[in-house]
Amino acid sequence: MKAAVWHDIKDLRVEEIQEPNVSSGQVKVKVEWAGICGSDLHAYSDGLSLEPHPISGQKPPLTLGHEFSGTIVEVADDVTSRQVGERVAIEPLIYCGECDACKRGYYNQCGKVGFVGLQRDGGFAEYVIIDENMAHVLPENVSFEEGALVEPTAVSFYAVRESKLKAGDSVVIFGAGPIGLLTLLSVRAAGAAKIIVVDLSEERLEKAKELGATTVINGMRDDIVETILGLTNGGVSVAYECAGAQPTMTHAVASVKQGGQVMAIAVFAKPIAVDMGQLLFKAADITSTLAYRHVFPEVIDMISTGRLDVKPVITKKIELEDIVEEGFNQLINDKKQAKILVKPSNN
Ligand SMILES: [Zn+2]
Ligand SMILES: [Zn+2]
């Protein structure tokens, strides 16, 4: 079968690899659509760990892709919860099931946590092997395209659920990439009143407006914080940091009101400074989330009932053969793109 395999930094190859087989407790999924994520770009440009993952035992070369949907085409003999023919969205976490965090149900905090598509062969392939409990059934009215958006939506939705946001609150979102946009949809669904979005790209801000931002601010301006404080009578309840940079974190801390909260969702590539004095003076808090746990069914329900319309976040659909040029390189160079979906097979 065809797959997009990571060999080395900037060396992603679409090549023929062996079709995988199911083992105990696993299902085989024919992938319909797979989204390209910021962490795929990070793996592409900066590299992956070359050590074998403690749970999957796999190390590069491996197939990328952790945001995907598909159809179950085979199940192992002992699988009882899933059936051939079911349309599913994949929850790609890998965890041990035995450590303290796992035993308490906090599987996203497993000491050995990993991802299908980063530490085990993933969804930029015709077929993927998945543990039966990580394949979530899609209702008829949720398309495979929307199914591929369930994973990144779960990241944002979980962060919003874990944040202090209450209906009627005002919020600011720093960063209008896919996670920022999906956070925007989630805070809207949760009842935020004013939703301010800050980004450096006018095209991304345009998209944020289309998705319901009440105010957009270009991050090049030097009065970002003053503007936010002015619009919100002294600060927002929650600032969502979806950019992962020093200036955006500094602005986030400065933008929250007394007792407010900074929720860090983005991955920070290097350590940054936080003005603790400012946080302390406002008795505000700063917190973070890693991925998600126990929310895929809710996210699928939110999409199915129309509470979260994720379709506008998809800006382009491509074939697997074109993934490097039309997918990865385009996302690195063209800020107009939000989510690009890849179709691994034509049949
Ligand atoms: Zn991702
Ligand atoms: Zn564990």
GROMACS .gro file of C-alpha atoms in nm, residues 34 40 67 74 82 87 94 102 124 140 143 150 154 185 191 194-195 200 225 238 260 297 302 311:
model
   24
   34ALA     CA    1  -0.629   1.260   0.708
   40ASP     CA    2   0.344   1.694   1.153
   67GLU     CA    3  -0.597   1.328   1.246
   74GLU     CA    4  -1.122  -0.600   0.940
   82ARG     CA    5  -1.644  -0.262   1.672
   87ARG     CA    6  -1.737   0.464   0.984
   94ILE     CA    7  -0.097   0.558   2.279
  102CYS     CA    8  -0.365   0.569   3.331
  124PHE     CA    9  -0.118   0.911   0.576
  140GLU     CA   10  -2.453   0.907   0.929
  143SER     CA   11  -1.892   1.324   0.684
  150VAL     CA   12  -1.255   1.547   1.526
  154ALA     CA   13  -1.095   1.765   2.056
  185LEU     CA   14  -1.571   2.762   1.745
  191GLY     CA   15  -2.143   3.085   2.511
  194LYS     CA   16  -1.700   3.890   2.300
  195ILE     CA   17  -1.444   3.683   2.111
  200LEU     CA   18  -0.015   3.836   1.229
  225VAL     CA   19  -0.330   4.495   2.506
  238VAL     CA   20  -0.978   3.374   2.961
  260GLY     CA   21  -0.885   3.566   3.495
  297PRO     CA   22  -1.799   1.114   2.178
  302MET     CA   23  -2.133   1.858   1.880
  311LYS     CA   24  -1.613   2.245   0.772
   0.00000   0.00000   0.00000
